[in-house]
């Protein structure tokens, strides 16, 4: 049974149970509709994040949710820094070529690289992302070893100049 009087939610005026407030003119059925809509929006906000973990959020920019599977140290980003940055459209990584900032940027890239790459570029899936990042790490390691070997070679030549000239080696 409907109550005999109703209190207007807008102005608190108590009146017989009409649909419209005599005091302020608010229409109660419309107010009720609005509050129902608000409820469904709130429900969406609550369940949204849960759903998007299952969804592919890559390439979604700053607000994209990071799947927990991709978090962790990124060796490719650390070792290949600015080359990796170009390949992964993570332009902040180009700071690696600057003096001073360039010393810390690879460390930041190693730490944050995976998150940034996930947000900045569209990937087919988490597995796709992981396998591409794995090959960046492999190439980073190969490049590092080649660099170390050639530096060692150069040092050897500098320390033993008489034994072999640079021309003969090249
Ligand atoms: Zn009212």
PDB file of C-alpha atoms and ligand atoms in Angstrom:
ATOM      1  CA  UNK A   1       0.000   0.000   0.000  1.00  0.00           C
ATOM      2  CA  UNK A   2       1.335   3.449  -0.969  1.00  0.00           C
ATOM      3  CA  UNK A   3       2.057   5.799   1.937  1.00  0.00           C
ATOM      4  CA  UNK A   4      -0.481   8.545   2.432  1.00  0.00           C
ATOM      5  CA  UNK A   5       2.091  11.274   2.598  1.00  0.00           C
ATOM      6  CA  UNK A   6       5.437  11.654   0.847  1.00  0.00           C
ATOM      7  CA  UNK A   7       8.499  13.760   1.696  1.00  0.00           C
ATOM      8  CA  UNK A   8      10.053  15.506  -1.318  1.00  0.00           C
ATOM      9  CA  UNK A   9      13.731  14.466  -1.634  1.00  0.00           C
ATOM     10  CA  UNK A  10      14.583  17.900  -3.048  1.00  0.00           C
ATOM     11  CA  UNK A  11      12.992  20.322  -0.601  1.00  0.00           C
ATOM     12  CA  UNK A  12      11.846  18.030   2.263  1.00  0.00           C
ATOM     13  CA  UNK A  13       8.255  19.242   1.884  1.00  0.00           C
ATOM     14  CA  UNK A  14       5.718  16.749   3.211  1.00  0.00           C
ATOM     15  CA  UNK A  15       2.575  16.388   1.110  1.00  0.00           C
ATOM     16  CA  UNK A  16      -0.018  13.815   0.052  1.00  0.00           C
ATOM     17  CA  UNK A  17       1.304  11.132  -2.286  1.00  0.00           C
ATOM     18  CA  UNK A  18       1.166  12.944  -5.653  1.00  0.00           C
ATOM     19  CA  UNK A  19       3.795  12.422  -8.311  1.00  0.00           C
ATOM     20  CA  UNK A  20       4.796  16.096  -8.300  1.00  0.00           C
ATOM     21  CA  UNK A  21       5.991  18.187  -5.360  1.00  0.00           C
ATOM     22  CA  UNK A  22       3.580  21.004  -4.637  1.00  0.00           C
ATOM     23  CA  UNK A  23       6.344  23.096  -3.104  1.00  0.00           C
ATOM     24  CA  UNK A  24       9.218  22.879  -5.654  1.00  0.00           C
ATOM     25  CA  UNK A  25       7.679  21.142  -8.669  1.00  0.00           C
ATOM     26  CA  UNK A  26      10.034  18.101  -8.678  1.00  0.00           C
ATOM     27  CA  UNK A  27       8.530  15.064 -10.421  1.00  0.00           C
ATOM     28  CA  UNK A  28       9.147  12.017  -8.204  1.00  0.00           C
ATOM     29  CA  UNK A  29       8.960   9.337 -10.910  1.00  0.00           C
ATOM     30  CA  UNK A  30      11.716  11.143 -12.831  1.00  0.00           C
ATOM     31  CA  UNK A  31      13.852  11.488  -9.705  1.00  0.00           C
ATOM     32  CA  UNK A  32      13.465   7.781  -9.142  1.00  0.00           C
ATOM     33  CA  UNK A  33      14.619   7.041 -12.714  1.00  0.00           C
ATOM     34  CA  UNK A  34      17.738   9.181 -12.259  1.00  0.00           C
ATOM     35  CA  UNK A  35      18.718   7.443  -9.028  1.00  0.00           C
ATOM     36  CA  UNK A  36      18.271   4.034 -10.694  1.00  0.00           C
ATOM     37  CA  UNK A  37      20.581   5.102 -13.523  1.00  0.00           C
ATOM     38  CA  UNK A  38      23.174   6.258 -10.995  1.00  0.00           C
ATOM     39  CA  UNK A  39      23.059   2.849  -9.330  1.00  0.00           C
ATOM     40  CA  UNK A  40      23.757   1.026 -12.588  1.00  0.00           C
ATOM     41  CA  UNK A  41      26.653   3.376 -13.391  1.00  0.00           C
ATOM     42  CA  UNK A  42      28.125   2.693  -9.946  1.00  0.00           C
ATOM     43  CA  UNK A  43      27.778  -1.047 -10.497  1.00  0.00           C
ATOM     44  CA  UNK A  44      29.637  -0.712 -13.813  1.00  0.00           C
ATOM     45  CA  UNK A  45      32.434   1.216 -12.109  1.00  0.00           C
ATOM     46  CA  UNK A  46      32.740  -1.516  -9.501  1.00  0.00           C
ATOM     47  CA  UNK A  47      32.871  -4.403 -11.945  1.00  0.00           C
ATOM     48  CA  UNK A  48      34.710  -2.609 -14.737  1.00  0.00           C
ATOM     49  CA  UNK A  49      38.304  -3.105 -13.532  1.00  0.00           C
ATOM     50  CA  UNK A  50      37.745  -6.814 -12.891  1.00  0.00           C
ATOM     51  CA  UNK A  51      36.508  -7.302 -16.426  1.00  0.00           C
ATOM     52  CA  UNK A  52      39.327  -5.356 -18.068  1.00  0.00           C
ATOM     53  CA  UNK A  53      42.026  -7.557 -16.554  1.00  0.00           C
ATOM     54  CA  UNK A  54      40.664 -10.334 -18.745  1.00  0.00           C
ATOM     55  CA  UNK A  55      40.346  -7.937 -21.663  1.00  0.00           C
ATOM     56  CA  UNK A  56      43.338  -6.817 -23.706  1.00  0.00           C
ATOM     57  CA  UNK A  57      44.063  -3.334 -22.356  1.00  0.00           C
ATOM     58  CA  UNK A  58      47.293  -2.837 -24.339  1.00  0.00           C
ATOM     59  CA  UNK A  59      47.686   0.404 -26.247  1.00  0.00           C
ATOM     60  CA  UNK A  60      45.152   2.019 -23.909  1.00  0.00           C
ATOM     61  CA  UNK A  61      47.471   4.823 -22.797  1.00  0.00           C
ATOM     62  CA  UNK A  62      47.973   6.133 -19.286  1.00  0.00           C
ATOM     63  CA  UNK A  63      44.790   4.665 -17.815  1.00  0.00           C
ATOM     64  CA  UNK A  64      45.205   1.149 -19.225  1.00  0.00           C
ATOM     65  CA  UNK A  65      45.228  -1.515 -16.534  1.00  0.00           C
ATOM     66  CA  UNK A  66      48.483  -3.477 -16.424  1.00  0.00           C
ATOM     67  CA  UNK A  67      48.018  -7.251 -16.341  1.00  0.00           C
ATOM     68  CA  UNK A  68      50.013  -8.637 -13.396  1.00  0.00           C
ATOM     69  CA  UNK A  69      51.637 -11.210 -15.739  1.00  0.00           C
ATOM     70  CA  UNK A  70      53.681  -8.590 -17.593  1.00  0.00           C
ATOM     71  CA  UNK A  71      55.078  -6.803 -14.547  1.00  0.00           C
ATOM     72  CA  UNK A  72      58.719  -7.230 -13.647  1.00  0.00           C
ATOM     73  CA  UNK A  73      62.210  -6.287 -14.784  1.00  0.00           C
ATOM     74  CA  UNK A  74      62.566  -5.778 -18.561  1.00  0.00           C
ATOM     75  CA  UNK A  75      66.094  -6.782 -19.692  1.00  0.00           C
ATOM     76  CA  UNK A  76      65.518  -5.723 -23.305  1.00  0.00           C
ATOM     77  CA  UNK A  77      64.525  -2.224 -22.223  1.00  0.00           C
ATOM     78  CA  UNK A  78      67.470  -2.037 -19.831  1.00  0.00           C
ATOM     79  CA  UNK A  79      70.115  -3.274 -22.290  1.00  0.00           C
ATOM     80  CA  UNK A  80      68.907  -1.742 -25.551  1.00  0.00           C
ATOM     81  CA  UNK A  81      67.301   1.362 -23.986  1.00  0.00           C
ATOM     82  CA  UNK A  82      66.810   3.873 -26.842  1.00  0.00           C
ATOM     83  CA  UNK A  83      66.606   1.203 -29.584  1.00  0.00           C
ATOM     84  CA  UNK A  84      64.061  -0.662 -27.480  1.00  0.00           C
ATOM     85  CA  UNK A  85      62.204   2.636 -26.896  1.00  0.00           C
ATOM     86  CA  UNK A  86      61.771   3.197 -30.626  1.00  0.00           C
ATOM     87  CA  UNK A  87      60.666  -0.388 -31.258  1.00  0.00           C
ATOM     88  CA  UNK A  88      58.155  -0.222 -28.407  1.00  0.00           C
ATOM     89  CA  UNK A  89      56.911   3.309 -29.103  1.00  0.00           C
ATOM     90  CA  UNK A  90      57.954   4.337 -25.606  1.00  0.00           C
ATOM     91  CA  UNK A  91      59.444   7.691 -26.518  1.00  0.00           C
ATOM     92  CA  UNK A  92      60.418   8.595 -22.951  1.00  0.00           C
ATOM     93  CA  UNK A  93      63.181   5.992 -23.398  1.00  0.00           C
ATOM     94  CA  UNK A  94      64.906   8.323 -25.892  1.00  0.00           C
ATOM     95  CA  UNK A  95      66.181  10.220 -22.834  1.00  0.00           C
ATOM     96  CA  UNK A  96      68.758   7.416 -22.697  1.00  0.00           C
ATOM     97  CA  UNK A  97      70.818   9.225 -25.374  1.00  0.00           C
ATOM     98  CA  UNK A  98      71.099  12.387 -23.265  1.00  0.00           C
ATOM     99  CA  UNK A  99      74.090  13.004 -20.983  1.00  0.00           C
ATOM    100  CA  UNK A 100      73.576  12.434 -17.229  1.00  0.00           C
ATOM    101  CA  UNK A 101      69.891  11.420 -17.605  1.00  0.00           C
ATOM    102  CA  UNK A 102      71.198   8.709 -19.916  1.00  0.00           C
ATOM    103  CA  UNK A 103      72.934   6.968 -17.016  1.00  0.00           C
ATOM    104  CA  UNK A 104      69.756   6.412 -15.003  1.00  0.00           C
ATOM    105  CA  UNK A 105      67.262   6.034 -17.847  1.00  0.00           C
ATOM    106  CA  UNK A 106      68.184   2.387 -18.639  1.00  0.00           C
ATOM    107  CA  UNK A 107      67.499   1.493 -15.000  1.00  0.00           C
ATOM    108  CA  UNK A 108      64.145   3.276 -15.089  1.00  0.00           C
ATOM    109  CA  UNK A 109      63.414   1.527 -18.388  1.00  0.00           C
ATOM    110  CA  UNK A 110      64.271  -1.841 -16.903  1.00  0.00           C
ATOM    111  CA  UNK A 111      61.921  -1.158 -14.041  1.00  0.00           C
ATOM    112  CA  UNK A 112      59.004   0.545 -15.841  1.00  0.00           C
ATOM    113  CA  UNK A 113      59.590  -0.564 -19.455  1.00  0.00           C
ATOM    114  CA  UNK A 114      57.048  -3.388 -19.553  1.00  0.00           C
ATOM    115  CA  UNK A 115      54.260  -1.195 -18.176  1.00  0.00           C
ATOM    116  CA  UNK A 116      55.044   1.606 -20.609  1.00  0.00           C
ATOM    117  CA  UNK A 117      55.290  -0.698 -23.620  1.00  0.00           C
ATOM    118  CA  UNK A 118      51.967  -2.311 -22.708  1.00  0.00           C
ATOM    119  CA  UNK A 119      50.285   1.091 -22.463  1.00  0.00           C
ATOM    120  CA  UNK A 120      51.882   2.669 -25.531  1.00  0.00           C
ATOM    121  CA  UNK A 121      51.505  -0.091 -28.076  1.00  0.00           C
ATOM    122  CA  UNK A 122      48.757  -2.480 -29.084  1.00  0.00           C
ATOM    123  CA  UNK A 123      49.739  -6.123 -28.496  1.00  0.00           C
ATOM    124  CA  UNK A 124      47.815  -9.193 -29.668  1.00  0.00           C
ATOM    125  CA  UNK A 125      47.830 -10.741 -26.203  1.00  0.00           C
ATOM    126  CA  UNK A 126      49.817 -11.061 -22.993  1.00  0.00           C
ATOM    127  CA  UNK A 127      51.673 -14.051 -24.474  1.00  0.00           C
ATOM    128  CA  UNK A 128      52.500 -12.094 -27.617  1.00  0.00           C
ATOM    129  CA  UNK A 129      53.839  -9.252 -25.485  1.00  0.00           C
ATOM    130  CA  UNK A 130      55.923 -11.611 -23.373  1.00  0.00           C
ATOM    131  CA  UNK A 131      57.464 -13.438 -26.334  1.00  0.00           C
ATOM    132  CA  UNK A 132      58.376 -10.168 -28.098  1.00  0.00           C
ATOM    133  CA  UNK A 133      59.937  -8.809 -24.879  1.00  0.00           C
ATOM    134  CA  UNK A 134      61.821 -12.082 -24.455  1.00  0.00           C
ATOM    135  CA  UNK A 135      63.427 -11.688 -27.878  1.00  0.00           C
ATOM    136  CA  UNK A 136      64.350  -8.076 -27.022  1.00  0.00           C
ATOM    137  CA  UNK A 137      66.115  -9.461 -23.946  1.00  0.00           C
ATOM    138  CA  UNK A 138      67.940 -12.082 -26.041  1.00  0.00           C
ATOM    139  CA  UNK A 139      69.076  -9.470 -28.572  1.00  0.00           C
ATOM    140  CA  UNK A 140      70.068  -7.114 -25.766  1.00  0.00           C
ATOM    141  CA  UNK A 141      72.263  -9.827 -24.294  1.00  0.00           C
ATOM    142  CA  UNK A 142      73.826 -10.628 -27.699  1.00  0.00           C
ATOM    143  CA  UNK A 143      74.596  -6.940 -28.331  1.00  0.00           C
ATOM    144  CA  UNK A 144      76.074  -6.571 -24.813  1.00  0.00           C
ATOM    145  CA  UNK A 145      78.347  -9.598 -25.266  1.00  0.00           C
ATOM    146  CA  UNK A 146      79.529  -8.319 -28.681  1.00  0.00           C
ATOM    147  CA  UNK A 147      80.235  -4.896 -27.189  1.00  0.00           C
ATOM    148  CA  UNK A 148      82.153  -6.378 -24.252  1.00  0.00           C
ATOM    149  CA  UNK A 149      84.187  -8.618 -26.573  1.00  0.00           C
ATOM    150  CA  UNK A 150      85.095  -5.728 -28.866  1.00  0.00           C
ATOM    151  CA  UNK A 151      86.018  -3.503 -25.902  1.00  0.00           C
ATOM    152  CA  UNK A 152      88.188  -6.289 -24.524  1.00  0.00           C
ATOM    153  CA  UNK A 153      89.805  -6.607 -27.972  1.00  0.00           C
ATOM    154  CA  UNK A 154      90.454  -2.887 -28.133  1.00  0.00           C
ATOM    155  CA  UNK A 155      92.000  -2.877 -24.662  1.00  0.00           C
ATOM    156  CA  UNK A 156      94.211  -5.781 -25.655  1.00  0.00           C
ATOM    157  CA  UNK A 157      95.414  -3.882 -28.725  1.00  0.00           C
ATOM    158  CA  UNK A 158      96.060  -0.751 -26.684  1.00  0.00           C
ATOM    159  CA  UNK A 159      98.024  -2.659 -24.048  1.00  0.00           C
ATOM    160  CA  UNK A 160      99.977  -4.777 -26.549  1.00  0.00           C
ATOM    161  CA  UNK A 161     100.535  -2.443 -29.496  1.00  0.00           C
ATOM    162  CA  UNK A 162     103.649  -4.205 -30.775  1.00  0.00           C
ATOM    163  CA  UNK A 163     102.166  -7.650 -31.237  1.00  0.00           C
ATOM    164  CA  UNK A 164      99.425  -6.904 -33.739  1.00  0.00           C
ATOM    165  CA  UNK A 165      98.550  -3.731 -35.558  1.00  0.00           C
ATOM    166  CA  UNK A 166      94.923  -2.634 -35.800  1.00  0.00           C
ATOM    167  CA  UNK A 167      95.117  -2.899 -39.593  1.00  0.00           C
ATOM    168  CA  UNK A 168      95.961  -6.591 -39.433  1.00  0.00           C
ATOM    169  CA  UNK A 169      93.013  -7.318 -37.157  1.00  0.00           C
ATOM    170  CA  UNK A 170      90.531  -5.437 -39.318  1.00  0.00           C
TER     171      UNK A 170
HETATM  172 ZN1  LIG B   1       9.807  19.643  -3.337  1.00  0.00          ZN
END
